Steps between C-alpha positions, in 0.01 A plus 500: 500500500637841401489778758338812354580870553151542651581241767823683580310830530240348733777351711674835537174654622478223762855575614455874538166498678434159651826366651557234235840338523661167441547363848801295397721364229643180642773292341485135592842333505586132530772419754523133401859544382606651834462192722822418684590306813724787614299792640753767402522384140122470474447855628753632248328311218160634603625859519671474161203330335249761617714806433595377152151396391321808640778749427280725285163443668483835681631709209258338253208550738593865551530552123158343441339713771648815346411408142141391563422726793382211718666491843650169612476486878737209564772306322539154645667163455367157593716188515469123523379398849826505695430175688524317167831664407654450845410133540855383416658733758517356854512833686230538763474878463392605150471872574833577321312425177245768590788741565644423155157564347470828692846609386398427140182703546697799627750471215221496244292769671187283506234536768433143611620147434279197558582134524650426841232237496400136537213283379389277786135426429548123532815462706803682636836394361831566671578807286145628557546466877829686489354779288198546727730515801709767324212728400491725811873575484489537122221759509644684801842540339388596149309798367350383172469121520155341533412148610207266446381151586244294314344285772186378324356407162181351370694196378685439828282647775644706786829420670401586857856460628603770253207718610625502860858562384371791292322650798815471712703653217264798466528575871878465498534724192307766688709461816823534303387830348316680781721805446346551154134431587540124458561552129665160457159333520377719213752328271374148576188337356341156536318351199255239388523421128794733440545600135836485322479825306373772735681835472368617838689493830539353749396181324678517164711198406640381168336163449682191383279483192617840377773593251844611623382861516161664437333837541173509693305824542250592769249775425309713747217746441243520783484877446419449133230247583346728764493794257327289235234373740434851631382594150210256523158634602378411848230277357738289288433132560770246582521376141593854394750521785654171386535624142674818617746298707581269209559786256725683745696186590567447129651848469714464812630161389593630155747737665659204676509298178679781316764540768544124534566457129747785485685403818549140389616610154752752630632268770523203269305263724170321458176688556318341789158604627301809580350481847190714470436542872357824634773583752418798725735758649463731801446792257160670519257346251722201419291261707321170443283580803382817325401297192285272716334803653432653156339170398263559788631371834455756779853447630750229416435208734129566526234256376531452125877544492578142404243513220642826361855366518400180320350707218809720479744209501314301237450793264863612529603155379243494221604842375872454536546155352427620145749785528813290541659213315570330833322576828628331815626561848220574744275728289193653662470742791733532800380597848818584698387697803805719555533589129142618446382827654138387484576174677687686774203733550262204512709331771515819703122547467437143617329381180783267393626209711735210436200269483339713227830519314519120512157477340610745231806289419276222376421712193807721447850448366699397802428520871563665835762753401700756699294466817649615830393302806578552871855398589385266777280290268563132588672284242195271498280789387745595224511136386122483505468808281746347252321163505162663435635690202678195361175304523322763289766463233514121508125441489434767237803419280632855515808679623468637852765650724566647842730792577459594866710749697503431874550848645734419786444750782179632344134446573178513302444853372868590469643568153819372335654741249692350209484779243513465122281235339468310830316793661383473859337210681245545778533218752187286467318288756562123495261235622703324770286188535723281283562259786821309554435175311436549127823688420709227666332191353731506198466260213321584180154627425420258215443616144132565429295287264518766227876435478424182305497658155665226293 
């Protein structure tokens, strides 16, 4: 499909008045060739591989932003899940690999690097165990490295041992970074049905089924979507709302498709996917919560919110899929609390709770994202929240995730300030009736009947 001058003109209008940007250009890089039994050699190989392959990523992204007038908020790199690369190295502490990744990120001038990760949905191997044990130190001693664990899938069920380990890891990441508002936990995410081509942090990895290097692009555009819906008359029915969402999603995704094609051509790597998720920012008007309220909900979190979000998510996918040669990643609508001014307001007003957010995750792109909880929340409650979210993903054959930030030293109602795209996180109330048994039972929640697809 050719991209027309009219599409470019419409896109520029979205940029100047409606906060349109590309949230990220992410280069996925395979580290398969970097495996080594010696930690020092492996770290050197990883640093050299990343800095060589992504040498021109930032300059090309800056050139594209200048030429097309579309801001690119973040330049990122994702790599092969490190537990797979490090399996042949006997070292217990794998955090030096994260330090090598962080050093590469600083050298390149990229914003974040994902892939200090492991896939443990069915069992925990020795390298997986060592990586999980290294996550708190790795995230406390690096600035730009992100980590993720896939602890569940529809095909395998839920690894409940990994769920408890994840909960303990989240709490320890927060404890190690109390001096920076427990920011370490914001760089760690727990998945069910993790995808191999997401450009979004903290969960981006370069899957084993990918080419040696690819370019994946993540679009944004809640402000554009809100502006389009505000043009509808008050008596527009939901079919008309759906059509407006689809048409706008098509236009937003075309901007991502253009940049994806050009970036891959100039960098000489394969074009991957366009992730057409609506990713909010703390900027005024750039809010998924606002879109839901324009659709007709009184305030985000109120009755009708899940219905409105389901409509938005479905129509974004329907509109965007025709605008790109390859849609992938997560694709839909994100609901990160700290990154969405409307979500923050809803929490502060008492209309949005963790329980309501959990219901919303059954119909949106990912899950419980960037949620601050009281620092004294028991590990069993954290594990229970993770298990609940994993169950939604496993039973419904969709990607779900949990990114919680235990606010050590803070109570409900306090606010953590991260700045930038991460925004600010009001500390939310947690139901403490998790009990002391479920989280410690261990074993595996068996795969559901709908896993039998063959």
